[in-house]
Tab-separated table of C-alpha atoms in Angstrom:
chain	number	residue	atom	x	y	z
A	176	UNK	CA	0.000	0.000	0.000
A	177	UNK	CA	2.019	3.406	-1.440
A	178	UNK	CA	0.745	6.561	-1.137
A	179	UNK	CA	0.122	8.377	-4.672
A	180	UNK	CA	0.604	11.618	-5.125
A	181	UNK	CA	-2.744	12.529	-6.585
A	182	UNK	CA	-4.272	11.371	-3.161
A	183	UNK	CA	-1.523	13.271	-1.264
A	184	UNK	CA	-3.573	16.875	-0.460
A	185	UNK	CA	-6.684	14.409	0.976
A	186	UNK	CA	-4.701	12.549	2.967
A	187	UNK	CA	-3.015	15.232	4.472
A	188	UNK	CA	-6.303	17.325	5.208
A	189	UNK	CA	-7.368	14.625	7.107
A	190	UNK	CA	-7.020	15.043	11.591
A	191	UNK	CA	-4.483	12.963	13.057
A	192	UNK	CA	-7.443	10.967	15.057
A	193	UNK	CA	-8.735	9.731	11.426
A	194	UNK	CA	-5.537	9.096	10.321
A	195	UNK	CA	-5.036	7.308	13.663
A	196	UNK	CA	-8.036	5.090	13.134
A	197	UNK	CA	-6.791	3.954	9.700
A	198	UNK	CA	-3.288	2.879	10.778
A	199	UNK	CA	-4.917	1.242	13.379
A	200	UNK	CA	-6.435	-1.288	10.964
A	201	UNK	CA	-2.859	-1.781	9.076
A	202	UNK	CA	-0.534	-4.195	10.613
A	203	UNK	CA	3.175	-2.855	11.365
A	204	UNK	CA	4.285	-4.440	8.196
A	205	UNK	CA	1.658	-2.660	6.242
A	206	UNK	CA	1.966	0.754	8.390
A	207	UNK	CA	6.024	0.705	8.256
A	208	UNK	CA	6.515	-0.154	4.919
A	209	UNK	CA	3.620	2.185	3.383
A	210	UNK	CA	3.552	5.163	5.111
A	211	UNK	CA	7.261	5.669	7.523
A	212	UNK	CA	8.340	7.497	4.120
A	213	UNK	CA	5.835	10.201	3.835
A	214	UNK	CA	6.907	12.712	5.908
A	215	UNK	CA	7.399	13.172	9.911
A	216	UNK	CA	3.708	13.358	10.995
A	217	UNK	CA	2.925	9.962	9.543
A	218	UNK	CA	6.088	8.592	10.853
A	219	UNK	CA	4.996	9.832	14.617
A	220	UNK	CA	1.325	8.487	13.940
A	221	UNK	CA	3.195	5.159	12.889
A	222	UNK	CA	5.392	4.926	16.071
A	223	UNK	CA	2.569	6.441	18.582
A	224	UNK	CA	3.023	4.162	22.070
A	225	UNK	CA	-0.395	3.315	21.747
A	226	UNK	CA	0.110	1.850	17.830
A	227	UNK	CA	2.705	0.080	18.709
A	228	UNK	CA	2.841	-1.747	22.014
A	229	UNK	CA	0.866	-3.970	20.144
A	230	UNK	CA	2.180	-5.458	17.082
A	231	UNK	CA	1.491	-8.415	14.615
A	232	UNK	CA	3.905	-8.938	12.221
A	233	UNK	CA	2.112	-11.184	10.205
A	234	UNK	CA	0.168	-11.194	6.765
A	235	UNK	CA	-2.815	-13.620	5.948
A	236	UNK	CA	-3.169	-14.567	2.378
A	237	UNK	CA	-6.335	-17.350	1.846
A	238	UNK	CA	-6.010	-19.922	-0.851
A	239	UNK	CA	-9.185	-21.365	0.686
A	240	UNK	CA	-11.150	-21.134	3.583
A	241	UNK	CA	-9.065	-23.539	5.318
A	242	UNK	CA	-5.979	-22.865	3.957
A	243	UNK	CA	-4.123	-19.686	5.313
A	244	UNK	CA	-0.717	-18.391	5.105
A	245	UNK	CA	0.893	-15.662	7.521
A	246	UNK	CA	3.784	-14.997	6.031
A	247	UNK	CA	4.847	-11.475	5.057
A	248	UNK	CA	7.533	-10.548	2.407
A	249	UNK	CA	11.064	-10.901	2.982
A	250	UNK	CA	11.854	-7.365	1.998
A	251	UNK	CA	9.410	-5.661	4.530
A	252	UNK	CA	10.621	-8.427	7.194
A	253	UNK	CA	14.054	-6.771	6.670
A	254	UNK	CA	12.682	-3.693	7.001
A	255	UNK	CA	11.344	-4.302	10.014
A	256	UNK	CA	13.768	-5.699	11.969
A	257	UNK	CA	16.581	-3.640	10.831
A	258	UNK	CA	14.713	-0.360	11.097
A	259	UNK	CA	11.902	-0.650	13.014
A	260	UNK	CA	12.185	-2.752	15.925
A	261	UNK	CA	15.190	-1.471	16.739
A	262	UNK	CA	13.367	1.351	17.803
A	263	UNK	CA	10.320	0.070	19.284
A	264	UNK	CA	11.164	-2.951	20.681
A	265	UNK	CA	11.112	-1.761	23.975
A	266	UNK	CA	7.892	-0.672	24.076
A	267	UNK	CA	6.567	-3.536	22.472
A	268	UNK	CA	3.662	-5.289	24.816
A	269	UNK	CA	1.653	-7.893	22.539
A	270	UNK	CA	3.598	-9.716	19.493
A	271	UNK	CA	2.119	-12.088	17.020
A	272	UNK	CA	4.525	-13.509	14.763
A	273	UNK	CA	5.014	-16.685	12.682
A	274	UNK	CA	7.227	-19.377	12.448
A	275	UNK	CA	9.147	-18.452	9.194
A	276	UNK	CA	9.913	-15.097	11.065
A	277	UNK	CA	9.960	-15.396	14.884
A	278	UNK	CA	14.058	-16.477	14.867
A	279	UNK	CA	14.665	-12.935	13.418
A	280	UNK	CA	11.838	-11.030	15.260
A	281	UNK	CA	12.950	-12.535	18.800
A	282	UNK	CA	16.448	-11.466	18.213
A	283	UNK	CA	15.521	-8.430	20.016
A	284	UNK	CA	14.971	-7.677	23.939
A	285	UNK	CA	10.787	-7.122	24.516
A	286	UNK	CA	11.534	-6.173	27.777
A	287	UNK	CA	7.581	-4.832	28.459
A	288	UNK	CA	6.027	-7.768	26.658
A	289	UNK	CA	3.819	-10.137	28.131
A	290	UNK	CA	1.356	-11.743	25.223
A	291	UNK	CA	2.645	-13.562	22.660
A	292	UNK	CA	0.987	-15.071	19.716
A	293	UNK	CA	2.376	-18.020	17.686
A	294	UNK	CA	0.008	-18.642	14.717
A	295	UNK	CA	0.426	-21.033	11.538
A	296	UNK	CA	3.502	-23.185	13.015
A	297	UNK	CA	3.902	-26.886	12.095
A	298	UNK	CA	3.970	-29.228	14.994
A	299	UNK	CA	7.469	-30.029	14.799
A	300	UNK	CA	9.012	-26.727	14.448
A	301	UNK	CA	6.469	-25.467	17.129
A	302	UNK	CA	8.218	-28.102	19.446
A	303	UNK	CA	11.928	-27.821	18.061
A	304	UNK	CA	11.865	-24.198	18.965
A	305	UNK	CA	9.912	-24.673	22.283
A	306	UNK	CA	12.791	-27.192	23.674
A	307	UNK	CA	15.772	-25.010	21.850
A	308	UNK	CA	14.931	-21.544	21.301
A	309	UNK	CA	16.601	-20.048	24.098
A	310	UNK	CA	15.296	-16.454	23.828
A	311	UNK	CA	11.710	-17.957	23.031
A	312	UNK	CA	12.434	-20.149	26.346
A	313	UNK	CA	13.240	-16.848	28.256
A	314	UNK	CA	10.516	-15.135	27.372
A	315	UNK	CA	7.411	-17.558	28.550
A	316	UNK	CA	9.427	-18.773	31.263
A	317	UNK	CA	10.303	-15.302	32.730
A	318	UNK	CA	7.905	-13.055	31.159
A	319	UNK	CA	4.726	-14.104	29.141
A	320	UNK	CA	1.137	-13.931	30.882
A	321	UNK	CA	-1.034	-14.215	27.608
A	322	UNK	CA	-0.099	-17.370	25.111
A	323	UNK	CA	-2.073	-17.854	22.132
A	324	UNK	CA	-1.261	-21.305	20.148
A	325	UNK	CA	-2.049	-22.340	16.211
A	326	UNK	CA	-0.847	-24.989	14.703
A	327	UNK	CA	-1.486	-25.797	10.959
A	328	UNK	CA	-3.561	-28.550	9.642
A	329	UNK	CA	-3.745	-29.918	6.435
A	330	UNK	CA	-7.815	-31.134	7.061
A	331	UNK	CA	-10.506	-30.271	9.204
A	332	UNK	CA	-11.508	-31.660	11.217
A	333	UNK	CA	-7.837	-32.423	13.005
A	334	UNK	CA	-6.772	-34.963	15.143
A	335	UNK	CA	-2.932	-33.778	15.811
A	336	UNK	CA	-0.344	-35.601	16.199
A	337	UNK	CA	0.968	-36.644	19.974
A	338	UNK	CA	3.824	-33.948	19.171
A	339	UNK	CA	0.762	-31.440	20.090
A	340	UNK	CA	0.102	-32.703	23.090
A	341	UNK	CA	3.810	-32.725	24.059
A	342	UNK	CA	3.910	-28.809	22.950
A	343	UNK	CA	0.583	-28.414	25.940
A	344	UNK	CA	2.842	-30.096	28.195
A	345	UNK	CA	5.492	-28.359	27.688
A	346	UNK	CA	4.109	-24.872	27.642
A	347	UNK	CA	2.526	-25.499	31.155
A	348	UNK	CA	6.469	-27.100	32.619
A	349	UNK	CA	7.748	-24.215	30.894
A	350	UNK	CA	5.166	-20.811	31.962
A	351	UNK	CA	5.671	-19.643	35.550
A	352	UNK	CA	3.364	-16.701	34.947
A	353	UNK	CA	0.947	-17.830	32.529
A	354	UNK	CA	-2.504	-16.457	33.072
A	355	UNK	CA	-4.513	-16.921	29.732
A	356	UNK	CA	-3.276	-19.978	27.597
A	357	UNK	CA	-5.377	-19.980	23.702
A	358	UNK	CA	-4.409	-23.598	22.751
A	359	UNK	CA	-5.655	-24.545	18.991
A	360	UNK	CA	-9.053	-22.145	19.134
A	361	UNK	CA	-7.066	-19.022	18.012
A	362	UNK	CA	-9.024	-19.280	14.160
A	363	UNK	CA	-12.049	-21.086	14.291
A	364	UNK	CA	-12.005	-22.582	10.913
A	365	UNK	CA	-8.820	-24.671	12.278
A	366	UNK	CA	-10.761	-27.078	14.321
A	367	UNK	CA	-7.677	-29.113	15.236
A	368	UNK	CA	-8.058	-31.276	18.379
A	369	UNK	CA	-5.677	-32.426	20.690
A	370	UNK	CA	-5.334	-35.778	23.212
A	371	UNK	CA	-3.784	-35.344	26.595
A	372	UNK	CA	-2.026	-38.641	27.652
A	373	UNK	CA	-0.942	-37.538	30.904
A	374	UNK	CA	-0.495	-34.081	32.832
A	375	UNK	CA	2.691	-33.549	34.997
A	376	UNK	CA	1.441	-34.051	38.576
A	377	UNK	CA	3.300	-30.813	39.393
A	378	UNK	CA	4.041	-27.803	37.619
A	379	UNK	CA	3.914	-23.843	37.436
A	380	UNK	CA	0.984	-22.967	35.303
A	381	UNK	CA	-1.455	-24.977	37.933
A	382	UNK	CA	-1.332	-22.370	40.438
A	383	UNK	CA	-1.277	-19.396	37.991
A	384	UNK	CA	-3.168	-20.192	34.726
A	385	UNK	CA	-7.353	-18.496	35.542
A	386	UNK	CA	-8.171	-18.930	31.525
A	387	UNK	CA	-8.097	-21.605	29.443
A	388	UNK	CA	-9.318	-22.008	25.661
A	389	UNK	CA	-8.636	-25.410	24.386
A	390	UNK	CA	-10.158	-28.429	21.887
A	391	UNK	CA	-9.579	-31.674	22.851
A	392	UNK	CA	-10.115	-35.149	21.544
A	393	UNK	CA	-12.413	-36.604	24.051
A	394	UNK	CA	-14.710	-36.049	27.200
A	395	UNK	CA	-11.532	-37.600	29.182
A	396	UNK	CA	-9.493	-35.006	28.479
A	397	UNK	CA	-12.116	-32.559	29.468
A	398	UNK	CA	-12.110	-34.483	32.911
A	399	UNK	CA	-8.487	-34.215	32.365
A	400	UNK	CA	-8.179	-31.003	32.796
A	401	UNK	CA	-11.001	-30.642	35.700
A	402	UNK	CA	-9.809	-32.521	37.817
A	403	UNK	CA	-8.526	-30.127	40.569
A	404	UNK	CA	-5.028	-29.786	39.163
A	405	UNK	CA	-5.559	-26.257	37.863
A	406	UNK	CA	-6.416	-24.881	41.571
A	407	UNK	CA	-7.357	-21.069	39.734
A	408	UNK	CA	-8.791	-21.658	36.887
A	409	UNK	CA	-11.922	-19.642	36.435
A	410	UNK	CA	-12.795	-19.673	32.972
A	411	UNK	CA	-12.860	-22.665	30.440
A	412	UNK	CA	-13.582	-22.495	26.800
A	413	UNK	CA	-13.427	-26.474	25.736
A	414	UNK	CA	-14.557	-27.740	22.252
A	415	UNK	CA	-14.563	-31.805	22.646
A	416	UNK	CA	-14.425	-33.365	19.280
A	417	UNK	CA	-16.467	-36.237	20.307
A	418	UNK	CA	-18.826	-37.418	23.593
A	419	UNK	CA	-18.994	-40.718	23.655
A	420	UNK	CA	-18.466	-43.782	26.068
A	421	UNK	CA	-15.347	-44.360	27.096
A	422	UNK	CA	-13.514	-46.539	29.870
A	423	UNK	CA	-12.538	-43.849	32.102
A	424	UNK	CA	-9.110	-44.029	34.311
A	425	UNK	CA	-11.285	-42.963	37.229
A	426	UNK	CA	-14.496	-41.045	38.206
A	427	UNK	CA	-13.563	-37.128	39.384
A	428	UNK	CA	-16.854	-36.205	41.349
A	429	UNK	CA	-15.069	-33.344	43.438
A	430	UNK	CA	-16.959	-29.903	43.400
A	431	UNK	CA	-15.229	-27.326	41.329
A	432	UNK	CA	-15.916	-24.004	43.429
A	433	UNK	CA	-13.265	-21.934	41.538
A	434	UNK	CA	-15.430	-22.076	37.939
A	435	UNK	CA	-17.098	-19.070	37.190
A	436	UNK	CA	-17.413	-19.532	33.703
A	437	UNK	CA	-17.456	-22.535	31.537
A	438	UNK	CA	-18.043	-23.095	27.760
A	439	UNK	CA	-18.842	-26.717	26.220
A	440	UNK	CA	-18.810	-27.252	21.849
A	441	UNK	CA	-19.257	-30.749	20.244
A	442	UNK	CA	-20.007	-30.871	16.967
A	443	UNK	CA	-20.598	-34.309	16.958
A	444	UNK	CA	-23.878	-35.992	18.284
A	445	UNK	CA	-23.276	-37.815	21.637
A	446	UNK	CA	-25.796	-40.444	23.380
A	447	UNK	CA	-24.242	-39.517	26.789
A	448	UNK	CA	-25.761	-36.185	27.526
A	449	UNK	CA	-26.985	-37.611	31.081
A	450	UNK	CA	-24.219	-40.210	31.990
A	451	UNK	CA	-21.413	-37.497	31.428
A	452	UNK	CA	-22.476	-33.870	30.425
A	453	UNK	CA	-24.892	-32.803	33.150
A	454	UNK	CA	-22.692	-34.807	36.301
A	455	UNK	CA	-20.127	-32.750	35.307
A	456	UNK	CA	-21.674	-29.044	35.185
A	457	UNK	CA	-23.162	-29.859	38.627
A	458	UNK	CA	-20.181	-29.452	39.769
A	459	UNK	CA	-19.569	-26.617	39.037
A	460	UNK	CA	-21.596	-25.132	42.004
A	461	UNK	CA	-20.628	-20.926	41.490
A	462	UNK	CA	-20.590	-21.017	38.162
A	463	UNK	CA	-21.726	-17.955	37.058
A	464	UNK	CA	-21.543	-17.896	33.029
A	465	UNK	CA	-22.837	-21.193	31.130
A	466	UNK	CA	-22.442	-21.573	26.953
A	467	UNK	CA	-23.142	-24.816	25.293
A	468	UNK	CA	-23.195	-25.798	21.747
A	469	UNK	CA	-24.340	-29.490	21.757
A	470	UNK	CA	-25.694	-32.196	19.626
A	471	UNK	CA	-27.462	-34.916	21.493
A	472	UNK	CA	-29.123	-38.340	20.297
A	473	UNK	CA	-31.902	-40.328	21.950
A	474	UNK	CA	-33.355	-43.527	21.283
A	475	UNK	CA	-38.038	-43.804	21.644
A	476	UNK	CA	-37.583	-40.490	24.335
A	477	UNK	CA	-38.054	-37.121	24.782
A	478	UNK	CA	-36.426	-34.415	23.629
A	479	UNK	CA	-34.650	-31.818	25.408
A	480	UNK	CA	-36.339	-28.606	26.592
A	481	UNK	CA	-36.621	-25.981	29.013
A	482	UNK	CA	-37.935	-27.997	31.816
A	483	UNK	CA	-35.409	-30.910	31.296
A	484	UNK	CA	-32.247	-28.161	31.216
A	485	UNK	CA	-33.914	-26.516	34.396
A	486	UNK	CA	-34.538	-29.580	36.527
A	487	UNK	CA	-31.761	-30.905	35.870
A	488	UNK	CA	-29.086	-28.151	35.685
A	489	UNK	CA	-30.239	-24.566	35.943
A	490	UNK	CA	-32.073	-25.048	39.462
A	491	UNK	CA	-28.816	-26.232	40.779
A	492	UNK	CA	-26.714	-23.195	39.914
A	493	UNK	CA	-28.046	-20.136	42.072
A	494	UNK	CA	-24.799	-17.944	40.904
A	495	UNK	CA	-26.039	-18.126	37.563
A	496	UNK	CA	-26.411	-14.902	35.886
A	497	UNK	CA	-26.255	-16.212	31.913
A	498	UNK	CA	-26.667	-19.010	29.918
A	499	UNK	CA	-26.066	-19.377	26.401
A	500	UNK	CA	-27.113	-22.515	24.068
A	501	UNK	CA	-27.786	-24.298	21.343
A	502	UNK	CA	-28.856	-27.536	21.826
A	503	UNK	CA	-29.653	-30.059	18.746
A	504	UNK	CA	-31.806	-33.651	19.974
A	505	UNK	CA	-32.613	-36.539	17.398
A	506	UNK	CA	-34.693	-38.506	18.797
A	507	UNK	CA	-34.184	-41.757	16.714
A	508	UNK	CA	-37.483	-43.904	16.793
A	509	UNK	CA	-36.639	-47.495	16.916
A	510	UNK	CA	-39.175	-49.448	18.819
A	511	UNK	CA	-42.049	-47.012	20.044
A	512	UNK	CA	-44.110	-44.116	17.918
A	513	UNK	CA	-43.708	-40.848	20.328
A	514	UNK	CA	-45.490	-38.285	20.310
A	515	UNK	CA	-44.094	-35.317	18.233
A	516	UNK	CA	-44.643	-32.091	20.326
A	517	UNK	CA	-45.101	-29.389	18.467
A	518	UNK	CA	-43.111	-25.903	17.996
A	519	UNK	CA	-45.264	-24.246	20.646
A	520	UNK	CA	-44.786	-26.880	23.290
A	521	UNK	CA	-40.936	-26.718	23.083
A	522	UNK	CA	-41.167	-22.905	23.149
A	523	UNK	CA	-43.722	-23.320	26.256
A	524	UNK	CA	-41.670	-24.886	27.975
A	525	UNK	CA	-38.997	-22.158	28.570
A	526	UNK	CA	-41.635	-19.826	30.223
A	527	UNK	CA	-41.461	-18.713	33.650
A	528	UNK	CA	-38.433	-20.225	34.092
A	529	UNK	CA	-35.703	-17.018	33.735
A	530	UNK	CA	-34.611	-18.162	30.314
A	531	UNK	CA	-34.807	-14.754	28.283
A	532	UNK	CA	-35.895	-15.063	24.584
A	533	UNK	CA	-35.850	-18.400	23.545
A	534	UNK	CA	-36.125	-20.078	19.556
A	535	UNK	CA	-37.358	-23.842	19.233
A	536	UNK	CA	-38.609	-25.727	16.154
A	537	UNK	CA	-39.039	-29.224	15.205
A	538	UNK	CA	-39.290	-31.310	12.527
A	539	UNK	CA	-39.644	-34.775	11.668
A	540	UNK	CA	-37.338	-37.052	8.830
A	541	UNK	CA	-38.500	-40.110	7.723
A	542	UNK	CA	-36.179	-42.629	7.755
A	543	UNK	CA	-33.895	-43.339	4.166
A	544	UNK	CA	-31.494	-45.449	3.093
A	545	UNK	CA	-28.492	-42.323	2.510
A	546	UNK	CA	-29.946	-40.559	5.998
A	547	UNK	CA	-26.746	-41.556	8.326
A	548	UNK	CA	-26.190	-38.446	10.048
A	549	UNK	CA	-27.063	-39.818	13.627
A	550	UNK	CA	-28.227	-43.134	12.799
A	551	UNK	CA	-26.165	-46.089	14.118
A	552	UNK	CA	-28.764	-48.387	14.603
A	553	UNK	CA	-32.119	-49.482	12.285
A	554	UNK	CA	-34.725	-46.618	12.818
A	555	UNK	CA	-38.102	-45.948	11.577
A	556	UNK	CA	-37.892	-42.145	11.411
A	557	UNK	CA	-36.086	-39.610	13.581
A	558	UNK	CA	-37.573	-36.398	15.186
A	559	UNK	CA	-35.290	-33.490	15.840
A	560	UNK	CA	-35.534	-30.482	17.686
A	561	UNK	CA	-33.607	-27.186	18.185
A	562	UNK	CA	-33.851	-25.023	21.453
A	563	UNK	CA	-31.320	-22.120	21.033
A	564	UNK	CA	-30.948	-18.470	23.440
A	565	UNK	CA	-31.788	-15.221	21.287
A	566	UNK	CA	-30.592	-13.196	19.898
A	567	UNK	CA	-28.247	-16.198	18.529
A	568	UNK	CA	-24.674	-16.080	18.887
A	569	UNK	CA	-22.910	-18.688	17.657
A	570	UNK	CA	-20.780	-18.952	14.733
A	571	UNK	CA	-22.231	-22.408	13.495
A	572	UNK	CA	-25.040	-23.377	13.106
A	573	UNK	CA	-26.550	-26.894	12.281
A	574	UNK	CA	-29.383	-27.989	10.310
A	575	UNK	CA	-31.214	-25.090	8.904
A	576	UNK	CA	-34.259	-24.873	7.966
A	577	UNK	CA	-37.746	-22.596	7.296
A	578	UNK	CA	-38.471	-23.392	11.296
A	579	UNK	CA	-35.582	-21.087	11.840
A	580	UNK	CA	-36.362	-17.603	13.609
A	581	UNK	CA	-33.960	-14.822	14.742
């Protein structure tokens, strides 16, 4: 982005608080290499404290939806780090950078910086520079409150690779002040997961880390990661790639007190909304934020509505002040005919009960031979139902159809 000539006289006319707002929305790559040249007001606007204690010295280009690169030119990298951040880099407070250019970038003391932001790294140069990288090492061990994780993937959904999981592990050995960890949920359209084999039984991060943002394999790992090991965390933000039985290393039914805020995704249906989903949020007894994003299955039953999520969840949680969801049920009719409620009796069902505006439809499929989205047994039909809050604000959404309503 150069500056023209003929556009020169606007530009200028224009009060530094415009001009402010437009760097803003430039990257330091963009801002230093554009504009740095112009003259010494847009070189003070470019270097203002407030510009630049937060930097991100990276450059997305989108073959696809799903496939992103970060990388910004060699000759503005050079730029930078010969010009520019010699001058800043003290001032520096949040850096996102990528893996082609973090050896050069981190050659320089960040002496005020405490979030960092590694985005679009492979798994094995992720780890290589986690174990070697000695200034890297430095920084989250001494330094670094805020982490934020990506890791490519070459197809989404992701299962990674156990060299993930080692990274997790190693970030929370290495962090001794690490208050906010974003591991694999920086860019939604990732949707990478990760397994966790086993967590240290001691290590810095449990007694400092109050925010996670994670997406894990399996329910385990959620339990994993509840069970009492993480003595502050407050706020989790877990997508599980799949709820299903599994043989569990052991049964954590201890209270968690400390969760105020707790946010459950599964984009997959699960049959064990009641065996493993709803023991688990009652224990979190002062939780006072609740978002779920579910997909549940039944077999000849009922489906889930405002008197099933109060009896059996809300009316246990006095500290809560919100609650978020979007709950999908197909109800798969195998033996018995149920009765089909109708749109109106879902949406009754949420009155009186300090829900807020609530949507609901139903709608019923008859049963064909390519219908396999929840089916894993013979069925007749299935019936399925959506209850979401309003106005809706999720990024996905599931199944639509004319029943919708915003």
């Amino acid at each position: 982005m150069h500056i023209s000539n003929n556009n020169h006289s606007n530009i200028f006319n224009l009060p530094n608080e415009i001009l402010f707002i437009i760097i803003n929305k430039l990257n330091i790559a963009d801002a230093s290499y554009s504009l740095v040249d112009v003259n010494e007001r847009f070189v003070q606007l470019v270097f203002d404290s407030l510009y630049i204690q937060k930097l991100d010295i990276t450059f997305m280009t989108m073959k696809s939806f799903y496939q992103r690169t970060f990388s910004i030119h060699e000759q503005v990298l050079s730029n930078l780090c010969e010009n520019i951040l010699l001058k800043i880099h003290d001032q520096v407070k949040q850096l996102t950078i990528e893996q082609h250019s973090m050896k050069r970038i981190l050659t320089h003391n960040y002496s005020q910086l405490y979030s960092l932001s590694l985005v679009n790294f492979k798994e094995e140069i992720l780890f290589q520079y986690l174990t070697d990288h000695s200034a890297l090492r430095y920084l989250l061990t001494q330094q670094i409150t805020h982490l934020n994780i990506d890791i490519q993937s070459d197809e989404i959904p992701k299962l990674l690779s156990k060299i993930s999981s080692n990274i997790f592990i190693l970030i929370l050995s290495l962090c001794r002040r690490l208050i906010k960890l974003n591991f694999c949920q920086v860019f939604s359209c990732r949707n990478s997961f990760i397994s966790i084999y086993k967590l240290p039984k001691t290590c810095p991060t449990y007694s400092t880390l109050t925010e996670l943002k994670i997406n894990v394999a399996s329910f385990n790992d959620c339990l994993y990661l509840l069970d009492g090991r993480f003595d502050f965390l407050s706020k989790l933000t877990i997508n599980v790639k799949i709820i299903r039985y599994e043989v569990e290393e052991k049964k954590n039914k201890r209270k968690l007190p400390k969760l105020k805020y707790f946010s459950l995704t599964s984009f997959g249906y699960t049959c064990n909304f009641d065996e493993y989903i709803i023991p688990l949020l009652l224990q979190m007894i002062n939780l006072e934020e609740l978002i779920l994003f579910l997909l549940v299955a039944r077999d000849d039953s009922t489906f889930i509505d405002g008197i099933e999520l109060y009896d059996q969840v809300l009316a246990h949680m006095s500290h809560l002040n919100k609650f978020i969801f979007s709950i999908h049920t197909g109800v798969r009719i195998v033996n018995n005919e149920i009765d089909e409620p109708s749109n109106e009796d879902i949406q009754n069902s949420f009155i009186g009960k300090e829900y807020g505006q609530v949507g609901a439809y139903v709608h019923f499929e008859p049963r064909t031979p390519i219908d396999t989205s929840i089916d894993i047994k013979q069925t007749k039909a299935v019936v399925k139902s959506h209850i979401y809050s309003l106005p809706y604000q999720f990024e996905s959404f599931l199944h639509l159809n004319n029943s919708f309503h915003i």
